[in-house]
Amino acid sequence: MQRWPFCFARIRAPHNIRTFSAPATRPDPFSLLAPQLGELRQSLLSLLQSGHPRLSEITRYYFLHPSKQIRPIIILLFARATNGLGRQWDQKLWEAQREGAGGRAEELDWPLTRPDVLNDWNPSMPTNTAPFNTAFTLRPLTPHRPPVPKRPPTQNTTSSPALYSPTYILPTQTRLAQIVEMMHTASLLHDDVIDESALRRGSPSAPAAFGNKLSILGGNFVLGRASGALSRLGDPEVTDLIASVLSNLVEGEILQTKAVETSVEKETDVEGDHKVHVTRIQDAWNIYLQKTYLKTASLMAKGARAAVTLGGCKEGDIWREIAYAYGRNLGIAFQLVDDILDYDSASATLGKPGGADLQLGLTTGPALYAWEEHPDMGALIRRKYEGPGDVEKARDFVARSSALQRTRELAQKYADKAKEVLQQLPESEAKSALEVLAERVIRRKS
Ligand code: FPP
Ligand code: MG
């Protein structure tokens, strides 16, 4: 029933690229980046500082129980796997090394506008913020940033693109990894309100610990800080990409609420009409996969593309296309596996009640395959499993079909495609780690 939904035009990478030899043993992506991920988390907490202690407490809450960090890992690995290849790499490297050019780590913390305008009153920073107990007076027009240095003209080189180093990551790319993790966390703060989740990662969810209002406000605060950090990366295309992910997350959540049940058999459908049944299921799959892209894969795909863009790859560089295609396929595979795990009663011991999706009225991949094999599943989908015993019946249909196996096979196809698009990247440890990641996503148990 499920057709492979898209194909890639044959696109070719340039020849003669300097590579680093593929590692003898395949790298573990998590161990490979462990030091960077530790640092990233630490400095992320400082991005969330606020003069309001309760707000700081809630916004840091989910970062203290870290996620799998798959999104930052994708970004950091793509940075390593492509830095040096982009047409504007020399410019990006210069910006990262030259004082005042805006690409050094400390400069990413500098405000783009006067600090006393940007920040609200903070008694611990009396010179950088203005108190509220007096009227605001005009301040002298002193520049708050050093002038941007001019880059000396470069020689025109005809050499082939080359990977710069097996490990180097630009400060802007590390910051992007933090921004993407902040956006993911903000979406979870909101998601746990929508889903009324009691637990996350085995601990009380933010709404359970702080209430709905603070969870929503905390999520908005994290987004505000992430937006400021995004603007300081100084790349309008990256801002555009990442801002569009925010819209995608919301669109995905909205699509999920109406999603699949709208395409289930209508009362007026001719009973037993096989063609109508097949069309309805195809429509439902389309909605489900679109929702999956918007809610899960978009952040991975556009985050990966943004990382490569920050490394100086621009329009016409194939590396950005590879990053997007990898992230999009990996993200869909990741969510399909998540949807399988939701049917696994063992997931209840990991802080998620088994069958949580059905209890929320959500129809995911396994239920769609079960519906194909058991047309009576359609009625349950239509009424969002709200009838007495519906959740148990739906679980039973899934168990008595090949639904979980078929969902796993579909996830495998997406993961294979993610690995396939990597083949055009030059050899490096980071490329091997991206391949390993695509395999791990399928094998994961939580
Ligand atoms: C987890 O889904 C949730 C998401 C991947 C995104 C949720 C998006 C929103 C709530 C829109 C608002 C977005 C922002 C940025 C404020 P899940 O419920 O399937 O997974 P779970 O089991 O981990 O809760
Ligand atoms: Mg949820």
Short mmCIF file of C-alpha atoms and ligand atoms in Angstrom, two decimals:
data_model
loop_
_atom_site.label_atom_id
_atom_site.label_comp_id
_atom_site.label_asym_id
_atom_site.label_seq_id
_atom_site.Cartn_x
_atom_site.Cartn_y
_atom_site.Cartn_z
CA MET A 1 0.00 0.00 0.00
CA GLN A 2 2.62 2.51 1.07
CA ARG A 3 4.59 3.79 -1.88
CA TRP A 4 8.00 5.32 -1.50
CA PRO A 5 6.84 8.89 -1.44
CA PHE A 6 9.64 10.76 -3.16
CA CYS A 7 12.78 10.28 -5.15
CA PHE A 8 15.97 12.29 -5.49
CA ALA A 9 17.17 13.72 -8.75
CA ARG A 10 20.70 12.51 -9.49
CA ILE A 11 22.93 15.23 -8.16
CA ARG A 12 26.68 14.89 -8.12
CA ALA A 13 29.31 16.25 -5.79
CA PRO A 14 32.47 17.78 -7.26
CA HIS A 15 35.42 15.42 -7.84
CA ASN A 16 38.90 15.55 -6.30
CA ILE A 17 37.91 16.64 -2.82
CA ARG A 18 40.50 16.22 -0.11
CA THR A 19 39.13 13.73 2.41
CA PHE A 20 40.14 12.25 5.73
CA SER A 21 40.36 8.48 5.73
CA ALA A 22 37.31 6.65 7.02
CA PRO A 23 37.97 5.43 10.58
CA ALA A 24 38.97 1.76 11.05
CA THR A 25 36.25 1.29 13.68
CA ARG A 26 32.89 2.93 13.27
CA PRO A 27 32.54 5.89 15.63
CA ASP A 28 29.83 6.16 18.25
CA PRO A 29 28.21 9.58 17.56
CA PHE A 30 27.46 10.20 21.24
CA SER A 31 30.97 9.38 22.52
CA LEU A 32 32.56 11.24 19.61
CA LEU A 33 30.82 14.45 20.63
CA ALA A 34 30.59 13.88 24.40
CA PRO A 35 32.92 16.79 25.36
CA GLN A 36 31.16 19.22 22.97
CA LEU A 37 27.72 18.13 24.17
CA GLY A 38 28.73 18.64 27.82
CA GLU A 39 30.05 22.17 27.10
CA LEU A 40 27.07 22.94 24.94
CA ARG A 41 24.67 22.13 27.75
CA GLN A 42 26.64 24.15 30.27
CA SER A 43 26.78 27.33 28.21
CA LEU A 44 23.17 26.84 27.18
CA LEU A 45 22.12 27.32 30.79
CA SER A 46 23.75 30.75 30.77
CA LEU A 47 21.66 31.74 27.72
CA LEU A 48 18.58 31.18 29.87
CA GLN A 49 19.58 33.44 32.75
CA SER A 50 16.89 35.82 33.87
CA GLY A 51 16.41 38.29 36.70
CA HIS A 52 13.30 36.29 37.68
CA PRO A 53 14.37 33.17 39.62
CA ARG A 54 11.09 31.25 39.12
CA LEU A 55 11.37 31.71 35.36
CA SER A 56 14.99 30.52 35.35
CA GLU A 57 13.94 27.46 37.36
CA ILE A 58 11.31 26.36 34.87
CA THR A 59 13.26 27.16 31.71
CA ARG A 60 16.25 25.17 32.95
CA TYR A 61 14.12 22.28 34.21
CA TYR A 62 14.13 20.17 31.02
CA PHE A 63 17.79 20.94 30.33
CA LEU A 64 18.73 19.41 33.68
CA HIS A 65 17.28 16.08 32.50
CA PRO A 66 18.93 16.13 29.09
CA SER A 67 17.25 14.77 25.99
CA LYS A 68 18.93 12.30 23.66
CA GLN A 69 20.46 15.44 22.10
CA ILE A 70 19.97 13.96 18.64
CA ARG A 71 19.33 17.39 17.11
CA PRO A 72 22.59 19.00 18.33
CA ILE A 73 24.44 15.82 17.31
CA ILE A 74 23.17 16.07 13.72
CA ILE A 75 24.23 19.72 13.57
CA LEU A 76 27.70 19.18 15.01
CA LEU A 77 28.36 16.15 12.81
CA PHE A 78 27.31 17.99 9.65
CA ALA A 79 29.59 20.87 10.63
CA ARG A 80 32.53 18.48 10.91
CA ALA A 81 31.60 16.55 7.78
CA THR A 82 31.40 19.64 5.53
CA ASN A 83 33.53 22.47 6.98
CA GLY A 84 35.98 23.56 4.30
CA LEU A 85 33.85 22.49 1.36
CA GLY A 86 31.71 25.60 0.97
CA ARG A 87 32.50 28.41 -1.46
CA GLN A 88 32.56 30.92 1.39
CA TRP A 89 34.45 28.80 3.90
CA ASP A 90 37.49 31.12 3.98
CA GLN A 91 35.25 34.04 4.87
CA LYS A 92 33.54 32.06 7.66
CA LEU A 93 36.86 30.92 9.11
CA TRP A 94 38.20 34.48 9.03
CA GLU A 95 35.08 35.73 10.86
CA ALA A 96 35.55 33.04 13.51
CA GLN A 97 39.19 34.01 14.10
CA ARG A 98 39.36 37.78 13.58
CA GLU A 99 38.46 39.98 16.53
CA GLY A 100 35.37 42.07 15.91
CA ALA A 101 34.27 40.15 12.81
CA GLY A 102 31.34 38.65 14.76
CA GLY A 103 32.04 34.92 14.48
CA ARG A 104 34.09 34.29 17.65
CA ALA A 105 32.36 32.53 20.53
CA GLU A 106 32.41 35.51 22.91
CA GLU A 107 31.15 37.84 20.18
CA LEU A 108 28.02 35.71 19.77
CA ASP A 109 27.10 36.91 23.27
CA TRP A 110 27.48 40.57 22.39
CA PRO A 111 24.16 42.39 21.97
CA LEU A 112 23.50 43.81 18.52
CA THR A 113 21.88 46.87 19.99
CA ARG A 114 22.79 48.96 23.06
CA PRO A 115 22.71 46.67 26.12
CA ASP A 116 20.74 49.16 28.24
CA VAL A 117 18.02 49.12 25.58
CA LEU A 118 18.12 45.38 25.01
CA ASN A 119 18.16 44.24 28.64
CA ASP A 120 15.67 45.10 31.33
CA TRP A 121 16.78 46.38 34.72
CA ASN A 122 19.21 44.08 36.46
CA PRO A 123 20.76 45.40 39.70
CA SER A 124 23.80 43.19 39.18
CA MET A 125 24.52 44.98 35.87
CA PRO A 126 23.87 48.65 36.85
CA THR A 127 25.94 50.06 34.00
CA ASN A 128 24.32 47.95 31.31
CA THR A 129 20.69 48.34 32.29
CA ALA A 130 18.50 51.32 33.17
CA PRO A 131 16.52 51.46 36.48
CA PHE A 132 12.77 52.14 36.45
CA ASN A 133 12.67 54.53 39.42
CA THR A 134 13.63 57.50 37.23
CA ALA A 135 12.66 58.66 33.74
CA PHE A 136 14.89 57.43 30.96
CA THR A 137 17.36 60.06 29.85
CA LEU A 138 19.04 60.25 26.48
CA ARG A 139 22.46 58.63 26.60
CA PRO A 140 25.57 59.70 24.71
CA LEU A 141 25.84 58.15 21.27
CA THR A 142 28.80 55.93 22.02
CA PRO A 143 29.30 52.82 19.87
CA HIS A 144 28.77 49.66 21.90
CA ARG A 145 30.64 47.34 19.53
CA PRO A 146 34.07 47.74 17.97
CA PRO A 147 34.04 48.52 14.24
CA VAL A 148 33.93 45.45 12.02
CA PRO A 149 37.41 44.88 10.54
CA LYS A 150 37.84 44.76 6.78
CA ARG A 151 38.89 41.45 5.35
CA PRO A 152 41.93 41.70 3.10
CA PRO A 153 41.23 40.69 -0.51
CA THR A 154 41.97 37.00 -1.08
CA GLN A 155 43.85 35.47 -3.97
CA ASN A 156 41.64 33.65 -6.43
CA THR A 157 42.38 29.98 -5.95
CA THR A 158 41.51 27.24 -8.37
CA SER A 159 42.11 24.44 -5.87
CA SER A 160 39.38 21.87 -5.22
CA PRO A 161 37.30 22.18 -2.07
CA ALA A 162 38.83 20.39 0.89
CA LEU A 163 37.68 19.33 4.33
CA TYR A 164 39.32 21.72 6.76
CA SER A 165 39.87 19.48 9.79
CA PRO A 166 38.29 16.29 11.16
CA THR A 167 37.11 18.01 14.33
CA TYR A 168 36.81 21.79 13.86
CA ILE A 169 33.38 23.32 14.47
CA LEU A 170 32.75 27.05 14.06
CA PRO A 171 31.42 28.87 17.14
CA THR A 172 28.33 29.85 15.13
CA GLN A 173 27.62 26.16 14.47
CA THR A 174 27.92 25.29 18.17
CA ARG A 175 25.55 28.12 18.96
CA LEU A 176 23.12 26.87 16.31
CA ALA A 177 23.13 23.46 18.03
CA GLN A 178 22.12 25.20 21.27
CA ILE A 179 19.41 27.22 19.57
CA VAL A 180 17.89 24.12 18.01
CA GLU A 181 17.91 22.31 21.35
CA MET A 182 16.24 25.35 22.95
CA MET A 183 13.52 25.34 20.32
CA HIS A 184 12.94 21.64 20.81
CA THR A 185 12.72 22.11 24.58
CA ALA A 186 10.32 25.06 24.22
CA SER A 187 8.08 22.89 22.08
CA LEU A 188 8.12 20.16 24.74
CA LEU A 189 7.11 22.66 27.44
CA HIS A 190 4.05 23.46 25.32
CA ASP A 191 3.47 19.89 24.18
CA ASP A 192 3.25 18.61 27.74
CA VAL A 193 0.48 21.11 28.42
CA ILE A 194 -1.41 20.09 25.27
CA ASP A 195 -0.97 16.35 25.94
CA GLU A 196 -1.57 16.77 29.70
CA SER A 197 1.54 14.63 30.27
CA ALA A 198 2.31 13.80 33.89
CA LEU A 199 5.82 12.54 33.17
CA ARG A 200 8.76 13.37 30.94
CA ARG A 201 11.94 11.32 30.91
CA GLY A 202 10.78 9.53 34.05
CA SER A 203 10.33 12.73 36.11
CA PRO A 204 7.29 14.95 36.68
CA SER A 205 6.59 16.95 33.53
CA ALA A 206 6.95 20.76 33.69
CA PRO A 207 3.15 21.29 33.88
CA ALA A 208 2.98 18.71 36.69
CA ALA A 209 5.82 20.44 38.55
CA PHE A 210 5.05 24.12 37.82
CA GLY A 211 1.55 24.25 36.34
CA ASN A 212 0.31 24.99 32.83
CA LYS A 213 0.70 28.77 32.90
CA LEU A 214 4.36 28.74 33.85
CA SER A 215 5.07 25.96 31.34
CA ILE A 216 3.60 28.00 28.48
CA LEU A 217 5.30 31.21 29.61
CA GLY A 218 8.58 29.36 30.17
CA GLY A 219 8.41 27.93 26.65
CA ASN A 220 7.84 31.41 25.23
CA PHE A 221 10.78 32.78 27.22
CA VAL A 222 13.09 30.05 25.86
CA LEU A 223 11.92 30.91 22.33
CA GLY A 224 12.65 34.60 22.96
CA ARG A 225 16.21 33.83 24.05
CA ALA A 226 16.69 31.43 21.13
CA SER A 227 15.51 34.14 18.69
CA GLY A 228 18.02 36.67 20.04
CA ALA A 229 20.84 34.13 19.75
CA LEU A 230 19.69 33.31 16.20
CA SER A 231 19.90 36.94 15.07
CA ARG A 232 23.47 37.16 16.41
CA LEU A 233 24.58 34.40 14.04
CA GLY A 234 24.44 37.12 11.40
CA ASP A 235 23.06 34.98 8.58
CA PRO A 236 19.61 35.99 7.29
CA GLU A 237 19.20 32.70 5.41
CA VAL A 238 19.78 30.71 8.59
CA THR A 239 17.34 32.96 10.46
CA ASP A 240 14.76 32.33 7.75
CA LEU A 241 15.30 28.56 7.87
CA ILE A 242 15.10 28.25 11.63
CA ALA A 243 12.17 30.66 11.97
CA SER A 244 10.27 28.54 9.46
CA VAL A 245 10.79 25.52 11.73
CA LEU A 246 8.84 27.33 14.45
CA SER A 247 5.90 27.71 12.10
CA ASN A 248 6.29 24.07 11.05
CA LEU A 249 6.15 22.86 14.67
CA VAL A 250 2.90 24.70 15.23
CA GLU A 251 1.46 23.58 11.87
CA GLY A 252 2.41 19.99 12.70
CA GLU A 253 0.70 20.17 16.08
CA ILE A 254 -2.46 21.65 14.49
CA LEU A 255 -2.44 19.06 11.69
CA GLN A 256 -2.13 16.34 14.32
CA THR A 257 -5.28 17.49 16.09
CA LYS A 258 -7.42 17.14 12.96
CA ALA A 259 -5.17 14.70 11.17
CA VAL A 260 -6.06 11.30 10.13
CA GLU A 261 -9.64 10.87 11.26
CA THR A 262 -10.80 13.41 8.68
CA SER A 263 -9.88 10.97 5.94
CA VAL A 264 -11.54 7.94 7.48
CA GLU A 265 -14.58 6.45 5.72
CA LYS A 266 -17.53 8.79 5.83
CA GLU A 267 -20.94 7.45 6.86
CA THR A 268 -21.98 8.00 3.23
CA ASP A 269 -19.25 5.76 1.80
CA VAL A 270 -20.55 2.64 0.13
CA GLU A 271 -19.92 -0.16 2.58
CA GLY A 272 -17.33 -2.64 1.40
CA ASP A 273 -16.12 -0.46 -1.48
CA HIS A 274 -12.49 -1.49 -1.62
CA LYS A 275 -11.40 1.41 -3.85
CA VAL A 276 -12.78 3.99 -1.42
CA HIS A 277 -11.12 2.20 1.49
CA VAL A 278 -7.74 2.27 -0.29
CA THR A 279 -8.09 5.96 -1.20
CA ARG A 280 -8.99 6.88 2.37
CA ILE A 281 -5.95 5.07 3.71
CA GLN A 282 -3.68 6.75 1.18
CA ASP A 283 -5.06 10.17 2.17
CA ALA A 284 -4.53 9.32 5.83
CA TRP A 285 -0.91 8.28 5.17
CA ASN A 286 -0.26 11.55 3.36
CA ILE A 287 -1.57 13.59 6.27
CA TYR A 288 0.33 11.49 8.80
CA LEU A 289 3.67 11.76 6.95
CA GLN A 290 3.20 15.49 6.42
CA LYS A 291 2.47 15.92 10.13
CA THR A 292 5.53 13.84 10.95
CA TYR A 293 7.74 16.05 8.81
CA LEU A 294 6.35 19.25 10.32
CA LYS A 295 6.49 18.12 13.95
CA THR A 296 9.67 16.09 13.99
CA ALA A 297 11.75 16.03 10.81
CA SER A 298 11.66 19.73 9.90
CA LEU A 299 13.88 20.73 12.84
CA MET A 300 16.44 18.04 11.98
CA ALA A 301 16.39 18.78 8.24
CA LYS A 302 16.49 22.57 8.39
CA GLY A 303 18.86 22.50 11.39
CA ALA A 304 21.33 20.36 9.41
CA ARG A 305 21.01 22.61 6.36
CA ALA A 306 21.52 25.70 8.52
CA ALA A 307 24.72 24.19 10.01
CA VAL A 308 26.17 23.63 6.55
CA THR A 309 25.08 27.11 5.46
CA LEU A 310 26.91 28.64 8.44
CA GLY A 311 30.01 26.80 7.20
CA GLY A 312 29.92 28.93 4.03
CA CYS A 313 27.93 26.63 1.73
CA LYS A 314 25.61 28.74 -0.36
CA GLU A 315 23.17 28.35 -3.24
CA GLY A 316 24.60 25.86 -5.71
CA ASP A 317 26.63 23.91 -3.13
CA ILE A 318 25.33 20.35 -2.98
CA TRP A 319 26.33 19.88 0.69
CA ARG A 320 23.28 21.78 1.89
CA GLU A 321 20.97 19.54 -0.14
CA ILE A 322 22.60 16.45 1.38
CA ALA A 323 22.15 17.84 4.90
CA TYR A 324 18.47 18.60 4.34
CA ALA A 325 17.72 15.23 2.72
CA TYR A 326 19.53 13.37 5.51
CA GLY A 327 17.73 15.27 8.29
CA ARG A 328 14.34 14.91 6.66
CA ASN A 329 14.64 11.15 6.14
CA LEU A 330 16.24 10.54 9.51
CA GLY A 331 13.56 12.59 11.25
CA ILE A 332 10.73 10.62 9.68
CA ALA A 333 12.46 7.32 10.53
CA PHE A 334 12.94 8.57 14.11
CA GLN A 335 9.24 9.41 14.51
CA LEU A 336 8.07 6.14 12.95
CA VAL A 337 10.16 4.26 15.52
CA ASP A 338 8.73 6.51 18.26
CA ASP A 339 5.27 5.55 17.10
CA ILE A 340 6.17 1.84 17.25
CA LEU A 341 7.59 2.26 20.76
CA ASP A 342 4.32 3.81 21.87
CA TYR A 343 2.68 0.41 21.35
CA ASP A 344 5.35 -1.25 23.44
CA SER A 345 4.02 -1.71 26.97
CA ALA A 346 7.64 -1.62 28.19
CA SER A 347 7.66 2.09 27.34
CA ALA A 348 5.42 2.58 30.38
CA THR A 349 8.44 1.83 32.56
CA LEU A 350 10.40 4.55 30.75
CA GLY A 351 8.05 7.30 31.84
CA LYS A 352 5.56 7.04 28.96
CA PRO A 353 2.33 5.13 29.37
CA GLY A 354 2.21 2.44 26.67
CA GLY A 355 -0.47 3.40 24.12
CA ALA A 356 -0.33 7.09 25.05
CA ASP A 357 -1.04 8.08 21.43
CA LEU A 358 -4.29 6.09 21.32
CA GLN A 359 -5.34 7.58 24.63
CA LEU A 360 -4.81 11.03 23.12
CA GLY A 361 -6.95 9.99 20.14
CA LEU A 362 -3.94 9.97 17.79
CA THR A 363 -3.63 7.61 14.84
CA THR A 364 -0.04 6.86 13.86
CA GLY A 365 1.71 4.53 11.39
CA PRO A 366 0.96 1.22 13.16
CA ALA A 367 -2.76 2.02 13.43
CA LEU A 368 -2.88 2.95 9.72
CA TYR A 369 -1.34 -0.38 8.71
CA ALA A 370 -3.73 -2.21 11.07
CA TRP A 371 -6.67 -0.38 9.45
CA GLU A 372 -5.50 -1.65 6.06
CA GLU A 373 -5.75 -5.22 7.31
CA HIS A 374 -8.82 -4.74 9.56
CA PRO A 375 -11.35 -2.32 8.01
CA ASP A 376 -13.27 -2.20 11.35
CA MET A 377 -10.40 -0.16 12.73
CA GLY A 378 -11.80 2.75 10.65
CA ALA A 379 -14.70 3.31 13.05
CA LEU A 380 -12.32 3.50 16.02
CA ILE A 381 -10.09 5.99 14.21
CA ARG A 382 -13.10 8.12 13.28
CA ARG A 383 -14.27 8.41 16.87
CA LYS A 384 -10.69 8.92 18.15
CA TYR A 385 -10.84 5.79 20.30
CA GLU A 386 -13.33 7.52 22.60
CA GLY A 387 -15.86 4.67 22.82
CA PRO A 388 -15.76 2.20 25.71
CA GLY A 389 -12.92 -0.31 25.19
CA ASP A 390 -11.79 1.41 21.94
CA VAL A 391 -8.16 1.76 23.00
CA GLU A 392 -7.93 -1.95 23.88
CA LYS A 393 -9.68 -2.93 20.62
CA ALA A 394 -7.28 -0.79 18.60
CA ARG A 395 -4.27 -2.29 20.36
CA ASP A 396 -5.69 -5.71 19.59
CA PHE A 397 -6.09 -4.90 15.87
CA VAL A 398 -2.48 -3.72 15.80
CA ALA A 399 -1.31 -6.87 17.62
CA ARG A 400 -3.26 -9.14 15.22
CA SER A 401 -1.78 -7.52 12.12
CA SER A 402 1.66 -7.02 10.65
CA ALA A 403 1.38 -3.31 11.49
CA LEU A 404 4.40 -2.97 13.77
CA GLN A 405 6.62 -4.98 11.43
CA ARG A 406 5.52 -2.92 8.43
CA THR A 407 6.05 0.36 10.28
CA ARG A 408 9.56 -0.81 11.16
CA GLU A 409 10.21 -1.66 7.50
CA LEU A 410 9.03 1.79 6.46
CA ALA A 411 11.29 3.42 9.08
CA GLN A 412 14.16 1.31 7.74
CA LYS A 413 13.52 2.62 4.19
CA TYR A 414 13.76 6.22 5.39
CA ALA A 415 16.91 5.49 7.42
CA ASP A 416 18.48 3.74 4.42
CA LYS A 417 17.73 6.76 2.25
CA ALA A 418 19.34 9.02 4.87
CA LYS A 419 22.50 6.89 4.68
CA GLU A 420 22.40 6.78 0.90
CA VAL A 421 22.40 10.56 0.46
CA LEU A 422 25.53 10.75 2.63
CA GLN A 423 27.50 8.79 0.08
CA GLN A 424 28.42 11.93 -1.83
CA LEU A 425 30.18 13.43 1.20
CA PRO A 426 33.95 13.04 1.38
CA GLU A 427 35.17 10.36 3.80
CA SER A 428 35.54 11.48 7.40
CA GLU A 429 34.87 10.26 10.92
CA ALA A 430 31.84 12.57 11.10
CA LYS A 431 30.34 11.05 7.95
CA SER A 432 30.74 7.55 9.45
CA ALA A 433 29.11 8.78 12.68
CA LEU A 434 26.13 10.11 10.67
CA GLU A 435 25.77 6.64 9.12
CA VAL A 436 25.90 5.01 12.55
CA LEU A 437 23.28 7.48 13.79
CA ALA A 438 20.89 6.45 11.01
CA GLU A 439 21.30 2.80 12.06
CA ARG A 440 20.87 3.60 15.76
CA VAL A 441 17.64 5.47 15.16
CA ILE A 442 16.10 2.23 13.92
CA ARG A 443 17.48 0.07 16.72
CA ARG A 444 16.65 2.41 19.59
CA LYS A 445 14.49 1.10 22.41
CA SER A 446 13.53 4.41 24.04
C1 FPP B 1 6.45 16.04 21.01
O1 FPP B 1 5.47 15.23 20.44
C2 FPP B 1 6.26 17.44 20.51
C3 FPP B 1 6.82 18.00 19.42
C4 FPP B 1 7.84 17.29 18.63
C5 FPP B 1 6.49 19.39 18.94
C6 FPP B 1 5.35 20.07 19.66
C7 FPP B 1 5.02 21.42 19.04
C8 FPP B 1 4.20 22.31 19.61
C9 FPP B 1 3.52 22.08 20.93
C10 FPP B 1 3.93 23.60 18.91
C11 FPP B 1 4.51 24.79 19.66
C12 FPP B 1 5.95 24.93 19.32
C13 FPP B 1 6.81 25.77 19.95
C14 FPP B 1 8.18 25.90 19.43
C15 FPP B 1 6.45 26.54 21.16
P1 FPP B 1 4.86 13.94 21.11
O2 FPP B 1 3.75 14.33 22.02
O3 FPP B 1 4.53 13.04 20.00
O4 FPP B 1 6.08 13.33 21.91
P2 FPP B 1 6.26 13.07 23.46
O5 FPP B 1 5.81 11.68 23.68
O6 FPP B 1 7.75 13.24 23.69
O7 FPP B 1 5.43 14.05 24.21
MG MG B 2 3.56 14.73 23.99
#
